[in-house]
Coordinates of N, CA and C in Angstrom, one line a residue:
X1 N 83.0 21.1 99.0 CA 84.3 21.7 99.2 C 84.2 23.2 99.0
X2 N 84.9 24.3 99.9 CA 84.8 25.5 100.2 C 85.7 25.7 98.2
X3 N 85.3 27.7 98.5 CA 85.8 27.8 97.3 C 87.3 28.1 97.9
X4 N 87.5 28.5 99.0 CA 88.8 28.5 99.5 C 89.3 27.0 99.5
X5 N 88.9 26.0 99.8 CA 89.9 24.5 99.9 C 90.0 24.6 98.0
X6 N 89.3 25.0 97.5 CA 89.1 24.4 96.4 C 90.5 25.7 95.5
X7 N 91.0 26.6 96.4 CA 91.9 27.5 95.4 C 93.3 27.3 96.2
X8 N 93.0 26.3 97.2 CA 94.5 25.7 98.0 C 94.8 26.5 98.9
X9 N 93.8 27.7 99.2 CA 93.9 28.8 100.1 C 93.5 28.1 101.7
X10 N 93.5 28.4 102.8 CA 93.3 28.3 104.2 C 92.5 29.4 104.3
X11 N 91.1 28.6 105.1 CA 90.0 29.8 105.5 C 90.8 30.9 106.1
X12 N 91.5 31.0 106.6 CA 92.4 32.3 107.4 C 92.5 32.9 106.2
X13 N 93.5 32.6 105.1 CA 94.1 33.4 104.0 C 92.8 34.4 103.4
X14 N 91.9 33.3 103.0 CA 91.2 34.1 102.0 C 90.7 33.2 100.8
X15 N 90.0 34.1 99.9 CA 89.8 33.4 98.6 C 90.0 34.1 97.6
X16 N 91.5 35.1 97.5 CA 91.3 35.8 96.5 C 92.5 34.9 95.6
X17 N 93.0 35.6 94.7 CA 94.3 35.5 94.0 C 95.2 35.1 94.8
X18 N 95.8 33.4 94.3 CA 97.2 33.2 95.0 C 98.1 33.1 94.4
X19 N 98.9 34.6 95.3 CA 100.4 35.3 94.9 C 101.3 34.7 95.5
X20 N 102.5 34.3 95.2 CA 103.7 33.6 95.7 C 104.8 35.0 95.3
X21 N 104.8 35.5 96.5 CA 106.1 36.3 96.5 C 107.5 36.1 96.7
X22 N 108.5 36.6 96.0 CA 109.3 36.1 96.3 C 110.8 36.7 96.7
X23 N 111.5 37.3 97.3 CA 112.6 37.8 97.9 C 114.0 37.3 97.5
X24 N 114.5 38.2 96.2 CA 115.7 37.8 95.7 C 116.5 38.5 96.3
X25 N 116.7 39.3 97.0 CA 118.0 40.0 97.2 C 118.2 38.8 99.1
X26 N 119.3 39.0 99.1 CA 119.7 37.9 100.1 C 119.8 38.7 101.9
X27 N 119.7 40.1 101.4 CA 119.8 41.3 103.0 C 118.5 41.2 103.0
X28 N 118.4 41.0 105.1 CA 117.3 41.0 104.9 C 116.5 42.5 105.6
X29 N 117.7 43.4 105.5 CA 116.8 44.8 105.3 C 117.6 45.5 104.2
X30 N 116.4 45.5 103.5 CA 116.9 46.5 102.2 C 115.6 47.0 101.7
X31 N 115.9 48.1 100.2 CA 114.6 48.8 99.8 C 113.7 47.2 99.4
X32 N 114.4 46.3 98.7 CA 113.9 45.5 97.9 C 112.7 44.8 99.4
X33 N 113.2 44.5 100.3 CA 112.4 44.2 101.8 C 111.2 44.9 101.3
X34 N 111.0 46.4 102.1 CA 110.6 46.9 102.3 C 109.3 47.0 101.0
X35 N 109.8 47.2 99.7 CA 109.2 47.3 98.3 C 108.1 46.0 98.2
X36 N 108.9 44.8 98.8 CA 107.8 43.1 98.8 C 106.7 43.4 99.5
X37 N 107.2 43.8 100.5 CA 106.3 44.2 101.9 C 105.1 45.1 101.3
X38 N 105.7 46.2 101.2 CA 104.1 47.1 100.1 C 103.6 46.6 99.4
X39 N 103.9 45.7 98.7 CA 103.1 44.9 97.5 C 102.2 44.1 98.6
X40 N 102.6 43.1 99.2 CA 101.8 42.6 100.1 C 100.4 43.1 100.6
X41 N 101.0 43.7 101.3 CA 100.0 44.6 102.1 C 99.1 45.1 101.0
X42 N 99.4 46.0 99.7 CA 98.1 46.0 99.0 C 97.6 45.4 98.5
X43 N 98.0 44.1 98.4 CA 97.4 42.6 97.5 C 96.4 42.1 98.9
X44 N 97.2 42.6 99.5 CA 96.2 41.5 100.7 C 95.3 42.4 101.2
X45 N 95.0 43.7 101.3 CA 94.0 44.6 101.3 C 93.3 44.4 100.4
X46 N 93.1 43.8 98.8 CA 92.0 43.6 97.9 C 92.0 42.0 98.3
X47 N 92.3 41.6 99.2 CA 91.7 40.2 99.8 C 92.7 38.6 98.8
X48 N 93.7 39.0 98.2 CA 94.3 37.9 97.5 C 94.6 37.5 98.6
X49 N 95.6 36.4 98.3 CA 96.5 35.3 99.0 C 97.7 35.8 98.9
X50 N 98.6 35.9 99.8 CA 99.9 36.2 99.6 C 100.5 35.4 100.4
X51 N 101.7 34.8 99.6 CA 102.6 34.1 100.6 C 103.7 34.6 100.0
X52 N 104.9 34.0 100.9 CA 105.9 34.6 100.4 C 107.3 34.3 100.9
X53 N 108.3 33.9 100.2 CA 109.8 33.1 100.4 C 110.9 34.1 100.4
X54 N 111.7 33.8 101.1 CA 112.5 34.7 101.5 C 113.7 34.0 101.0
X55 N 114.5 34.6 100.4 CA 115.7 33.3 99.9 C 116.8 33.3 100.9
X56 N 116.6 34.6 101.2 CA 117.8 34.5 103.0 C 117.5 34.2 103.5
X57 N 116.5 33.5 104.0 CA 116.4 32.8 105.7 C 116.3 31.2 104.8
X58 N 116.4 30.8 103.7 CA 115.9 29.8 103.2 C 117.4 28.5 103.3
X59 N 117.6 27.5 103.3 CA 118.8 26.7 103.3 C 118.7 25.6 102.4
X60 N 119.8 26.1 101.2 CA 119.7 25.5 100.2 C 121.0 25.4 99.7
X61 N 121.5 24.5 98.8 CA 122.7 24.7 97.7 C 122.4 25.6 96.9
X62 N 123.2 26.7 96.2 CA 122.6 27.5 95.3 C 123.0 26.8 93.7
X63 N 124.3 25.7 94.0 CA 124.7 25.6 92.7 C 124.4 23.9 92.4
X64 N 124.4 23.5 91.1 CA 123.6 22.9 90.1 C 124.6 22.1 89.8
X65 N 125.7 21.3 90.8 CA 126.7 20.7 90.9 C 126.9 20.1 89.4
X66 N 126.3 19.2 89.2 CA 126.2 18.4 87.8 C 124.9 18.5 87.0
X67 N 124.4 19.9 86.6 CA 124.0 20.0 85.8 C 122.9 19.3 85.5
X68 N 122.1 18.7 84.3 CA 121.0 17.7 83.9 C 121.5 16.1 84.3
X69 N 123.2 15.9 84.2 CA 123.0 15.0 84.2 C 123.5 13.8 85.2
X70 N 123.5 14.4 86.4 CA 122.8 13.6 87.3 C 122.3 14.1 88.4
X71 N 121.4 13.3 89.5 CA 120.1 13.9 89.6 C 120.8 14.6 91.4
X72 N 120.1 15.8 91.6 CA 120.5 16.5 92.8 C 119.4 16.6 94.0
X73 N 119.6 16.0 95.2 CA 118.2 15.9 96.2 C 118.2 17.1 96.5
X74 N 116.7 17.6 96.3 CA 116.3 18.7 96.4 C 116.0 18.9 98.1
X75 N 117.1 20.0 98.7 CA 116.8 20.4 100.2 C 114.7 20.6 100.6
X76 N 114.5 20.5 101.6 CA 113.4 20.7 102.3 C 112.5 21.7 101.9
X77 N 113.4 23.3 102.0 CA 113.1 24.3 101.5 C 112.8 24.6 100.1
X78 N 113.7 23.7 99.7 CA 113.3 23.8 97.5 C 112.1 23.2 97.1
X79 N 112.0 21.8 98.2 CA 110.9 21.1 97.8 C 109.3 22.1 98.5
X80 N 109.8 22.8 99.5 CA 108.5 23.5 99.6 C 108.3 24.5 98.9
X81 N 109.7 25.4 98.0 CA 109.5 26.9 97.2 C 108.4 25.8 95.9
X82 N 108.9 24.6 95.7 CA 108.2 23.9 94.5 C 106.6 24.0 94.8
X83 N 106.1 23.4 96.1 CA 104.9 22.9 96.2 C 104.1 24.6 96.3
X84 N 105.1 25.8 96.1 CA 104.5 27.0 97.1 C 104.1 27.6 95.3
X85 N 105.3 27.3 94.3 CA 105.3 27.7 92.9 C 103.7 27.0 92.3
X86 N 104.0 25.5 92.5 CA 102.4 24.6 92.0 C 101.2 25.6 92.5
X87 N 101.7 26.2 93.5 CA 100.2 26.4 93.8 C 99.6 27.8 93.5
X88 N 100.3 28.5 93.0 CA 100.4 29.9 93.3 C 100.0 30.3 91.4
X89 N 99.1 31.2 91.3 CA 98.4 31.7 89.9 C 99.4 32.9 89.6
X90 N 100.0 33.8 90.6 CA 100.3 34.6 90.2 C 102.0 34.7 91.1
X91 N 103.3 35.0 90.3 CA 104.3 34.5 90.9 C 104.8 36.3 90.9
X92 N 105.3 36.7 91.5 CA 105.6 38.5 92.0 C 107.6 38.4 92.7
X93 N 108.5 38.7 92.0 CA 109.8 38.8 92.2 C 110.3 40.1 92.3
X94 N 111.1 40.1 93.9 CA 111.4 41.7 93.9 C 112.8 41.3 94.4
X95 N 114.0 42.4 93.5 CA 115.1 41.9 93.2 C 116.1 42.7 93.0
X96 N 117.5 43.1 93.7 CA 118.4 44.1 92.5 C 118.8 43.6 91.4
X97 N 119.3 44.6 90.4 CA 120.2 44.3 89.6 C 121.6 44.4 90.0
X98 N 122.3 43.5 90.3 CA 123.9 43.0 90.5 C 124.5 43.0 89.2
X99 N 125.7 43.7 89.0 CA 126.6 43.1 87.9 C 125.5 43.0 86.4
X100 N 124.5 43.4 86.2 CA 123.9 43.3 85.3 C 123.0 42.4 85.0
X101 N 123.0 41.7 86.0 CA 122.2 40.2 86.2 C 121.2 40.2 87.7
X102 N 120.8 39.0 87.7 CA 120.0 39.2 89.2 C 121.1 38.3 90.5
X103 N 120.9 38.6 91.5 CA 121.8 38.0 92.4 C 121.7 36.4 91.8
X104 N 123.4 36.3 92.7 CA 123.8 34.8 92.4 C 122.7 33.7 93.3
X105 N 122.4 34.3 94.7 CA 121.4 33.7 95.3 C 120.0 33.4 94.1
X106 N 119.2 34.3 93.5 CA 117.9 34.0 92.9 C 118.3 33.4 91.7
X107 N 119.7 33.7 91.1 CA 119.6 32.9 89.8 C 119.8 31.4 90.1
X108 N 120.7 30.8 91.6 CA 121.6 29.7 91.8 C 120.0 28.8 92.1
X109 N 118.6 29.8 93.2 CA 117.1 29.2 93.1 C 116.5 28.9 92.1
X110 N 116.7 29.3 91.2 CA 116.2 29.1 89.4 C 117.0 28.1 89.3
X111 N 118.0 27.6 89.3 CA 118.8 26.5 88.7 C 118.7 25.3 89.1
X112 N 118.2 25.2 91.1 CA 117.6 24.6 91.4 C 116.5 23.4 91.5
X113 N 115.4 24.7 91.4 CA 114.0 24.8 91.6 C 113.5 24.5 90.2
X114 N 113.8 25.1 89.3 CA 113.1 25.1 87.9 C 113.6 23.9 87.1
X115 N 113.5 22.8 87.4 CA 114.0 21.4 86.6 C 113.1 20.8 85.8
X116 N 113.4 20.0 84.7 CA 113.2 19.3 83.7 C 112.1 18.5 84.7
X117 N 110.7 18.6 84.6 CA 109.8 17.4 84.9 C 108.6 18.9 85.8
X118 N 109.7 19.5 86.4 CA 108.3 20.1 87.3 C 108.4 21.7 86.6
X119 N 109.1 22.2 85.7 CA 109.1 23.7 85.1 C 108.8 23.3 83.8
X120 N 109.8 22.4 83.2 CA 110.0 22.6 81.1 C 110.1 21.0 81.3
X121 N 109.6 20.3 80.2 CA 109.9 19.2 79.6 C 110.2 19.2 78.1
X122 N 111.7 18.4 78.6 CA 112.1 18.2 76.6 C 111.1 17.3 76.3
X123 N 111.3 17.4 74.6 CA 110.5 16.1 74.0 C 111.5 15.3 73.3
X124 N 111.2 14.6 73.4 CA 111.9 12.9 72.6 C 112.0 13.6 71.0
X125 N 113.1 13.6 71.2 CA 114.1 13.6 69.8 C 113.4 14.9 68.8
X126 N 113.7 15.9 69.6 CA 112.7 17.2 69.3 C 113.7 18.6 70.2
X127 N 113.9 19.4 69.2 CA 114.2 20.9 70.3 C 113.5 21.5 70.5
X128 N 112.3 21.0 70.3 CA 111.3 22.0 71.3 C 110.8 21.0 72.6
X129 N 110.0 22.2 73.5 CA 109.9 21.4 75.1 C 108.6 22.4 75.6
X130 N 107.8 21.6 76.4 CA 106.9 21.8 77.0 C 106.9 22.9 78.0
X131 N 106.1 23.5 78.5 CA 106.5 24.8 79.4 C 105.4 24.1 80.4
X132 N 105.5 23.7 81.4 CA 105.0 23.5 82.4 C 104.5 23.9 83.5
X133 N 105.0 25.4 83.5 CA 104.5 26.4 84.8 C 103.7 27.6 83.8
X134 N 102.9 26.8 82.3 CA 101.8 27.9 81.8 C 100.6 28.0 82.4
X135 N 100.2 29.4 82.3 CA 98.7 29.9 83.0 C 99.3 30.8 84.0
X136 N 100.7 31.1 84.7 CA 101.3 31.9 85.7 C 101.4 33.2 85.0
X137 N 101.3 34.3 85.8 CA 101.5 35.2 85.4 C 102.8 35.7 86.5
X138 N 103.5 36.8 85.8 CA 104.4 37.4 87.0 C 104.5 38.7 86.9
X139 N 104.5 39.3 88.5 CA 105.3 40.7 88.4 C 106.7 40.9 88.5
X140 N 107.6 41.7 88.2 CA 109.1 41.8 88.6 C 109.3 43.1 89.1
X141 N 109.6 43.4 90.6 CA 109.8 44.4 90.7 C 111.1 44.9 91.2
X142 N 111.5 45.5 90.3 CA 113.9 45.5 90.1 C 114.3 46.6 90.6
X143 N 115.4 46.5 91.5 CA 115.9 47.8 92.4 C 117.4 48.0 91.3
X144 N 117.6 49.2 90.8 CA 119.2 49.1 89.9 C 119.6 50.3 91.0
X145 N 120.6 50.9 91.2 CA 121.6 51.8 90.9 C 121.9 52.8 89.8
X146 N 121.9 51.7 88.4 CA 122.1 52.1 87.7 C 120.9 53.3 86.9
X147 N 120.4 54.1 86.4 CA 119.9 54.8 85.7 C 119.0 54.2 84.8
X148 N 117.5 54.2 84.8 CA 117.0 53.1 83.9 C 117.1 53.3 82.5
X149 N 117.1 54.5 81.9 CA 117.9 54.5 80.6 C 119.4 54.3 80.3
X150 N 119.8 54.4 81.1 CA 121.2 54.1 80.5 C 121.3 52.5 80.6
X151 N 120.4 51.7 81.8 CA 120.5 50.4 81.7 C 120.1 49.2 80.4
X152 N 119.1 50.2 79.7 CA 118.1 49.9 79.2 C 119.3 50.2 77.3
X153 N 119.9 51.5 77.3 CA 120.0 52.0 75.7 C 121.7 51.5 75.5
X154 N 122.1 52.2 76.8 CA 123.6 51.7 77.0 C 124.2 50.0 77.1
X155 N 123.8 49.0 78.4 CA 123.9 48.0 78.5 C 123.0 47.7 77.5
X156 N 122.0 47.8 77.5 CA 120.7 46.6 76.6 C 119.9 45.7 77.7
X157 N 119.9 45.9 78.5 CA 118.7 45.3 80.3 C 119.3 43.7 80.1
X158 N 120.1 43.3 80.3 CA 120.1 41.8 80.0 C 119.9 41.2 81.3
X159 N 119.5 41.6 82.6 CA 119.0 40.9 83.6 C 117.2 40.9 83.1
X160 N 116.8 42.1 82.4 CA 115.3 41.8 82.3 C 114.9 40.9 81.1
X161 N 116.0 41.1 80.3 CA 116.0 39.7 78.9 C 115.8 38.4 79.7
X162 N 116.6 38.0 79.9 CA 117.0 36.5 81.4 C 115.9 36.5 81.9
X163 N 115.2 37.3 82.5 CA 114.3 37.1 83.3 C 112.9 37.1 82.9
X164 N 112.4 37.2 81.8 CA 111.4 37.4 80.7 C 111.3 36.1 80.0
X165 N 112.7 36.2 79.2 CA 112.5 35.4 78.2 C 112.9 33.9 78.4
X166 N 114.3 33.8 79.1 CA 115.2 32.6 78.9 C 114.7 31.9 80.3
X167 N 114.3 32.7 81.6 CA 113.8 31.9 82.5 C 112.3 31.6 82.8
X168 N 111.8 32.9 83.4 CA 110.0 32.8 83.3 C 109.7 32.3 81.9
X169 N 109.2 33.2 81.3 CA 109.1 32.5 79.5 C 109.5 31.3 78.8
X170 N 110.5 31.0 79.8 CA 110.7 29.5 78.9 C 110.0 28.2 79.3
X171 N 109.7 28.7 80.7 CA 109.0 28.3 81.3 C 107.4 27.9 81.6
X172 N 107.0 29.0 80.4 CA 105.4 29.3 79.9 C 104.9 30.3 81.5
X173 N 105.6 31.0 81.7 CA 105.2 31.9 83.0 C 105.5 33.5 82.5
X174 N 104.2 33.9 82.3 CA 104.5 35.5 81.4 C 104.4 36.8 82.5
X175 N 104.8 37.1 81.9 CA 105.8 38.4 82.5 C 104.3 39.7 82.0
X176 N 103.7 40.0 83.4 CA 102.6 41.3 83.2 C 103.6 42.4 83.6
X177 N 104.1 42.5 84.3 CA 104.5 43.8 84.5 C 106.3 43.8 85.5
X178 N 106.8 44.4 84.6 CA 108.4 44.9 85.3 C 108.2 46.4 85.5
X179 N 108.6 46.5 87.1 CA 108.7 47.8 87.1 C 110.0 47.8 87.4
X180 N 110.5 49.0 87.4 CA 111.8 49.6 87.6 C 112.0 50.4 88.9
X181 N 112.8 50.6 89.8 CA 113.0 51.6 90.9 C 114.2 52.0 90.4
X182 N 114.6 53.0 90.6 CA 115.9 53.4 90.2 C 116.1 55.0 89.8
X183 N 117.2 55.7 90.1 CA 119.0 55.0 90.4 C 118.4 55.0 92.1
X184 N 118.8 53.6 93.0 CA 118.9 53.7 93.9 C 119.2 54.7 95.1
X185 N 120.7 54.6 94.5 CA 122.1 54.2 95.5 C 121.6 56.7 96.0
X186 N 121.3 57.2 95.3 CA 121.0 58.8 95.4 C 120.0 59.2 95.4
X187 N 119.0 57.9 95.9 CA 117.7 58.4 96.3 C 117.4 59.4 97.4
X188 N 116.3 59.7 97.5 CA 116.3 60.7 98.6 C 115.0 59.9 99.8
X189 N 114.9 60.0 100.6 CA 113.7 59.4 101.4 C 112.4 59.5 101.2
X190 N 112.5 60.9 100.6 CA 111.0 61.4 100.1 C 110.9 60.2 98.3
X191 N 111.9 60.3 97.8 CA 111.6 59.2 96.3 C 111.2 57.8 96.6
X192 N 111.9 57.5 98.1 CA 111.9 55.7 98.6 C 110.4 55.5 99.0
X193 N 109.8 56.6 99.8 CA 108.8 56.7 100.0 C 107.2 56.7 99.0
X194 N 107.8 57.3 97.8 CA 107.0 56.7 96.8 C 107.2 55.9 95.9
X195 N 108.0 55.6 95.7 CA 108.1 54.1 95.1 C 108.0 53.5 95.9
X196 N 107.2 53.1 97.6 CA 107.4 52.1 98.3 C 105.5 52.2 97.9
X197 N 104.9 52.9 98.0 CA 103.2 53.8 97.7 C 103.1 52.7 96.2
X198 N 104.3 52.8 95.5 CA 103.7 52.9 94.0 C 104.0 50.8 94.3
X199 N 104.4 50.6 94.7 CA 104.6 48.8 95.2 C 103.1 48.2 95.2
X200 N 102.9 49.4 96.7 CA 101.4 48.9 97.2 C 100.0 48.8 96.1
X201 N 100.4 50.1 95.4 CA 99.4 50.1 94.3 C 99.0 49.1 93.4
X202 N 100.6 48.3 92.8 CA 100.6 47.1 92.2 C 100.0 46.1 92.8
X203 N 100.7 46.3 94.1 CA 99.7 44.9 94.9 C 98.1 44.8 94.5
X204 N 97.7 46.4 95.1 CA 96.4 46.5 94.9 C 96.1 45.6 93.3
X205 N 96.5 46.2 92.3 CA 96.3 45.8 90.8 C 96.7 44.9 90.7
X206 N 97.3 43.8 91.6 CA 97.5 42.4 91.3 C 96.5 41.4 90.6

């Protein structure tokens, strides 16, 4: 067996590192676009694997009708973001901050996709639970408006808390690097332009 069959890669892809990208904001032209895209392209210039989900072209329920307790058929597209998550060493999220949180699209995909059996398992008569997607590593890379200190001293970042701790992390999926872009919304072309440079770089350092 090739070392590519053997990393779930396709002789086309490669044999480097397999990244599962993933596209939280639900427009499908925006900086957050554009910012996935740079990462790409330098991850896939040092020869990794990059794939990558788009949650707007994707067709799914976003919401989690009944909860744990009863059971919800997972759409087409969920069951592939699953088989695309199993496979993937390194998971890369590029996203705004909405309302202080991450869109209702990527959070309603977490609520989906991340279930008891294939993310976290409880244990029998126990509050603690198994983290199922350990060994993953993740990048986050977050578009605000808002001012990163003020998001950070004023609010308290509670989209990067949620996203750290209570979802990746709970998950046993650790968090290497959050970067920040920001304030958006008074960028200048010449700023978009290097934080689109500073994307690629990460790629590259994936």
């Amino acid at each position: 067996m090739s070392d590519a069959a053997k990393s779930g890669a396709t002789p086309l892809e490669g044999d480097g590192k397999r990244i599962l990208l993933v596209f939280g904001n639900p427009k499908s032209s925006s900086l957050c676009q554009a910012l996935g895209e740079a990462y790409t392209q330098g991850a896939r210039g040092r020869g990794h694997v990059v794939r990558q989900l788009k949650l707007g072209e994707m067709h799914f329920d976003p919401i989690l009708r009944e909860g744990y307790d009863q059971s919800q058929e997972l759409e087409p597209d969920l069951l592939e973001a699953q088989r695309q998550i199993h496979w993937a060493q390194h998971l890369v999220f590029v996203y705004p901050v909405w309302w202080g949180g991450p869109p209702a699209l990527l959070k309603g995909f977490f609520d989906r996709v991340l279930l008891p059996g294939f993310a976290f398992g409880y244990r029998a008569r126990s509050s603690l639970w198994d983290k199922l997607l350990a060994g993953r590593t993740a990048d986050l890379l977050v578009t605000l408006d808002t001012p990163s200190w003020y998001f950070r001293w004023i609010y308290g970042a509670p989209a990067h808390r949620q996203m750290v701790r209570t979802i990746l992390g709970f998950c046993g999926v650790k968090t290497r690097r959050l970067v920040e872009f920001s304030p958006v919304r008074p960028a200048r072309e010449e700023q978009r332009q290097r934080w689109l440079h500073k994307a690629e770089r990460l790629g590259k350092g994936a």
